[in-house]
């Protein structure tokens, strides 16, 4: 039945419209281009910022693209690992599989304001509007690129894209990329994967691709240095089976239909401090996507998308919450000239979320969902935007989105406008500014549920636990964002500079408190203002050697309305954050070396350090051809050292946990 | 609810699929800068690019003497190669370029001698008519020289590697037989990025 249902899911997606090709890039120079990877040269298209393909230099957003080459050379084990290298993101690894990813905010476990897409399908869980990264139904080997927008992305994106968008784009079926990969590490990590795809079958326009990926980790033994809070050492366990496939059909050069299905069945075993055993938290995410694009003429193109995502309870306990997310959207783009050139985009979206919850045993540590039942959410959206180039160097963009969300009181329409300006100062320098208003509407958790988030004594003696009940009287969080950005290529185009200053003000912050305080439910609690700066430098010394560094500063300030209520949101106690990243990449004939590290620290208003941690990735690889008897296949062997600079330290509110480094070896054979 | 919507969604999908009007394919030449950059990066994937055993990789750019447009494009490619000469190498060897003019009266022996004399390892064929490359390719195969062109359809006519734009996006096509006969050894990672013409 499930297979039939997956097959029945239909989505059409049009993203290939109005390509702003690299060839048209006024800032492109052959020196700059030969320093890019061939993959990047062939794929410089960017779809995230406007929903259309667009040159990155023309985007008035803080944006970063993780290319296929970045992924292959990174030593990352999952998507969250890859995101460490993006400036402005704050990521906390919680155990072998769980991560907190925040854009321009602390990397809280349940970050609830990022839109995460896989081939256009929304994969954040509407239960809490957040992402369980270990459940993402995608294998690293199958990712073509990841586009990350920090800040408001614009009116063409779904709700929840308040702090940014992480857009994961997988490999097309008609690109031949067959591989077998095996890797293993000293902390029991292992991964086996295979992917098969081929060029079009004859003249039918049909192409198929499939993959399998099995990952296991028992690593990351954590050794606490603070025995009063977390005694002894413990480790967790993660096992995941990912598989999927896609069919691409290109009946003509201007039409493309993709049918994509992915599944991730995972089983996390987290240490139970009270029983001394492991608590199983299995989860499964299945997605089915259909994208259709058609460039009808040079003046008109459109996309159509449909997806269905099914998520089986990963939040609290085994299958205690089942969420179905179904959405359909279309975007129509019109290109015309009127006192300059215009691209006008209009479209709409229908999203339907369906939640089923099951009461859990009160004896479990995580008491889970207290209420049984079903809830649903319907979101209907319309958007319009015009991108106007009065002269070649100037791009003005303005648009508005209207969302009607059934979890908002009286389904009051919410209007989210955005305006931006980008100006090319010279061939190699540009500045941009933007202003936007977005809404984060309540999640099911905020609105409907009653949950024992954590029982007293769950973590250590005296821990009060917390209890959440939803409220149907919540106003959506309203977020105003202002940004100024600068991009340039300096020093004979060897130095790339990307800088952003931003300011955000979130009103009616949705907060929750311990039940010992009043009110005992989610409620709107004042505002949160955040100011920050991001700077990324990339220096290409020559064709083989490059260096990169990035620095982000974040100053969040919570202004609660109820001063005597201790907020449990988490970001209120943090007054400033510093994030520093540094990396290098070197190629010597068939040897490749990559190193990247990131350091995070957080301080209170009194300048007391309450958080500090880092993570590093290193990969050394060697390309070779298998002997003739093995078919002369292109292959790569590699050695990864996770946390090459020593044991990782996670320090948070007095808890110090060290995770041991892991050395991994692997081989990838392409056929 | 979902079931009800499925009917509407399927109907919209079918409408979108069948009521859209067809458009013409849009293959054309790339600008010289983009063509040159992609060509140089592509050559770095050829494990036999140094098979001539010379101390530098000379890229010959051939265009007909009576085709001013082709000659202009050839000059553009040469200028771009000159710009990156100081920083770009292929298998540790510097890159150089050489303009070669193709006379109306094509003499295969003379042409072959000139390529040998100029130590050409790669030949960029700049022609307006993709079907007119046959004689040239006999020489590239004989001398084990990579043939590359930027004219739509030339890979179909036997050129080893075609770098063009399709719908304003760079696109590469490789002729598997020609590549083999010319002695090139592109790795599969590179070939995965090309449309293979047999």
mmCIF file with all atom_site columns, N, CA, C and O in Angstrom, chain A residues 141-156:
data_model
loop_
_atom_site.group_PDB
_atom_site.id
_atom_site.type_symbol
_atom_site.label_atom_id
_atom_site.label_alt_id
_atom_site.label_comp_id
_atom_site.label_asym_id
_atom_site.label_entity_id
_atom_site.label_seq_id
_atom_site.pdbx_PDB_ins_code
_atom_site.Cartn_x
_atom_site.Cartn_y
_atom_site.Cartn_z
_atom_site.occupancy
_atom_site.B_iso_or_equiv
_atom_site.pdbx_formal_charge
_atom_site.auth_seq_id
_atom_site.auth_comp_id
_atom_site.auth_asym_id
_atom_site.auth_atom_id
_atom_site.pdbx_PDB_model_num
ATOM 1  N N  . UNK A 1 141 ? 26.470 10.755 -0.985 1.00 0.00 ? 141 UNK A N  1
ATOM 2  C CA . UNK A 1 141 ? 26.959 10.473 -2.337 1.00 0.00 ? 141 UNK A CA 1
ATOM 3  C C  . UNK A 1 141 ? 25.954 10.871 -3.414 1.00 0.00 ? 141 UNK A C  1
ATOM 4  O O  . UNK A 1 141 ? 26.298 10.949 -4.587 1.00 0.00 ? 141 UNK A O  1
ATOM 5  N N  . UNK A 1 142 ? 24.722 11.074 -3.027 1.00 0.00 ? 142 UNK A N  1
ATOM 6  C CA . UNK A 1 142 ? 23.688 11.385 -4.011 1.00 0.00 ? 142 UNK A CA 1
ATOM 7  C C  . UNK A 1 142 ? 23.406 12.883 -4.123 1.00 0.00 ? 142 UNK A C  1
ATOM 8  O O  . UNK A 1 142 ? 22.532 13.288 -4.877 1.00 0.00 ? 142 UNK A O  1
ATOM 9  N N  . UNK A 1 143 ? 24.139 13.686 -3.356 1.00 0.00 ? 143 UNK A N  1
ATOM 10 C CA . UNK A 1 143 ? 23.869 15.121 -3.367 1.00 0.00 ? 143 UNK A CA 1
ATOM 11 C C  . UNK A 1 143 ? 24.702 15.823 -4.441 1.00 0.00 ? 143 UNK A C  1
ATOM 12 O O  . UNK A 1 143 ? 25.916 15.635 -4.516 1.00 0.00 ? 143 UNK A O  1
ATOM 13 N N  . UNK A 1 144 ? 24.047 16.592 -5.253 1.00 0.00 ? 144 UNK A N  1
ATOM 14 C CA . UNK A 1 144 ? 24.722 17.374 -6.292 1.00 0.00 ? 144 UNK A CA 1
ATOM 15 C C  . UNK A 1 144 ? 25.295 18.654 -5.693 1.00 0.00 ? 144 UNK A C  1
ATOM 16 O O  . UNK A 1 144 ? 26.435 19.020 -5.940 1.00 0.00 ? 144 UNK A O  1
ATOM 17 N N  . UNK A 1 145 ? 24.507 19.353 -4.895 1.00 0.00 ? 145 UNK A N  1
ATOM 18 C CA . UNK A 1 145 ? 24.991 20.538 -4.205 1.00 0.00 ? 145 UNK A CA 1
ATOM 19 C C  . UNK A 1 145 ? 23.984 20.939 -3.117 1.00 0.00 ? 145 UNK A C  1
ATOM 20 O O  . UNK A 1 145 ? 22.835 20.480 -3.129 1.00 0.00 ? 145 UNK A O  1
ATOM 21 N N  . UNK A 1 146 ? 24.459 21.762 -2.204 1.00 0.00 ? 146 UNK A N  1
ATOM 22 C CA . UNK A 1 146 ? 23.576 22.287 -1.156 1.00 0.00 ? 146 UNK A CA 1
ATOM 23 C C  . UNK A 1 146 ? 23.680 23.807 -1.185 1.00 0.00 ? 146 UNK A C  1
ATOM 24 O O  . UNK A 1 146 ? 24.782 24.354 -1.131 1.00 0.00 ? 146 UNK A O  1
ATOM 25 N N  . UNK A 1 147 ? 22.553 24.463 -1.290 1.00 0.00 ? 147 UNK A N  1
ATOM 26 C CA . UNK A 1 147 ? 22.532 25.922 -1.302 1.00 0.00 ? 147 UNK A CA 1
ATOM 27 C C  . UNK A 1 147 ? 21.966 26.408 0.026  1.00 0.00 ? 147 UNK A C  1
ATOM 28 O O  . UNK A 1 147 ? 20.897 25.957 0.446  1.00 0.00 ? 147 UNK A O  1
ATOM 29 N N  . UNK A 1 148 ? 22.678 27.289 0.676  1.00 0.00 ? 148 UNK A N  1
ATOM 30 C CA . UNK A 1 148 ? 22.251 27.779 1.984  1.00 0.00 ? 148 UNK A CA 1
ATOM 31 C C  . UNK A 1 148 ? 22.049 29.290 1.907  1.00 0.00 ? 148 UNK A C  1
ATOM 32 O O  . UNK A 1 148 ? 22.951 30.032 1.518  1.00 0.00 ? 148 UNK A O  1
ATOM 33 N N  . UNK A 1 149 ? 20.857 29.739 2.234  1.00 0.00 ? 149 UNK A N  1
ATOM 34 C CA . UNK A 1 149 ? 20.569 31.171 2.315  1.00 0.00 ? 149 UNK A CA 1
ATOM 35 C C  . UNK A 1 149 ? 20.431 31.525 3.786  1.00 0.00 ? 149 UNK A C  1
ATOM 36 O O  . UNK A 1 149 ? 19.684 30.874 4.525  1.00 0.00 ? 149 UNK A O  1
ATOM 37 N N  . UNK A 1 150 ? 21.159 32.542 4.218  1.00 0.00 ? 150 UNK A N  1
ATOM 38 C CA . UNK A 1 150 ? 21.012 33.032 5.584  1.00 0.00 ? 150 UNK A CA 1
ATOM 39 C C  . UNK A 1 150 ? 20.126 34.269 5.543  1.00 0.00 ? 150 UNK A C  1
ATOM 40 O O  . UNK A 1 150 ? 20.291 35.130 4.689  1.00 0.00 ? 150 UNK A O  1
ATOM 41 N N  . UNK A 1 151 ? 19.199 34.358 6.467  1.00 0.00 ? 151 UNK A N  1
ATOM 42 C CA . UNK A 1 151 ? 18.272 35.484 6.468  1.00 0.00 ? 151 UNK A CA 1
ATOM 43 C C  . UNK A 1 151 ? 17.042 35.175 5.644  1.00 0.00 ? 151 UNK A C  1
ATOM 44 O O  . UNK A 1 151 ? 16.867 34.069 5.138  1.00 0.00 ? 151 UNK A O  1
ATOM 45 N N  . UNK A 1 152 ? 16.193 36.172 5.525  1.00 0.00 ? 152 UNK A N  1
ATOM 46 C CA . UNK A 1 152 ? 14.951 35.981 4.789  1.00 0.00 ? 152 UNK A CA 1
ATOM 47 C C  . UNK A 1 152 ? 15.241 35.683 3.319  1.00 0.00 ? 152 UNK A C  1
ATOM 48 O O  . UNK A 1 152 ? 15.910 36.455 2.653  1.00 0.00 ? 152 UNK A O  1
ATOM 49 N N  . UNK A 1 153 ? 14.742 34.573 2.788  1.00 0.00 ? 153 UNK A N  1
ATOM 50 C CA . UNK A 1 153 ? 15.093 34.199 1.416  1.00 0.00 ? 153 UNK A CA 1
ATOM 51 C C  . UNK A 1 153 ? 14.246 34.885 0.352  1.00 0.00 ? 153 UNK A C  1
ATOM 52 O O  . UNK A 1 153 ? 14.600 34.878 -0.815 1.00 0.00 ? 153 UNK A O  1
ATOM 53 N N  . UNK A 1 154 ? 13.103 35.436 0.756  1.00 0.00 ? 154 UNK A N  1
ATOM 54 C CA . UNK A 1 154 ? 12.255 36.064 -0.249 1.00 0.00 ? 154 UNK A CA 1
ATOM 55 C C  . UNK A 1 154 ? 10.898 35.413 -0.317 1.00 0.00 ? 154 UNK A C  1
ATOM 56 O O  . UNK A 1 154 ? 10.625 34.400 0.342  1.00 0.00 ? 154 UNK A O  1
ATOM 57 N N  . UNK A 1 155 ? 10.041 36.015 -1.112 1.00 0.00 ? 155 UNK A N  1
ATOM 58 C CA . UNK A 1 155 ? 8.621  35.652 -1.069 1.00 0.00 ? 155 UNK A CA 1
ATOM 59 C C  . UNK A 1 155 ? 8.306  34.353 -1.802 1.00 0.00 ? 155 UNK A C  1
ATOM 60 O O  . UNK A 1 155 ? 7.201  33.844 -1.704 1.00 0.00 ? 155 UNK A O  1
ATOM 61 N N  . UNK A 1 156 ? 9.260  33.833 -2.554 1.00 0.00 ? 156 UNK A N  1
ATOM 62 C CA . UNK A 1 156 ? 8.975  32.637 -3.338 1.00 0.00 ? 156 UNK A CA 1
ATOM 63 C C  . UNK A 1 156 ? 9.076  31.364 -2.518 1.00 0.00 ? 156 UNK A C  1
ATOM 64 O O  . UNK A 1 156 ? 8.828  30.278 -3.032 1.00 0.00 ? 156 UNK A O  1
#
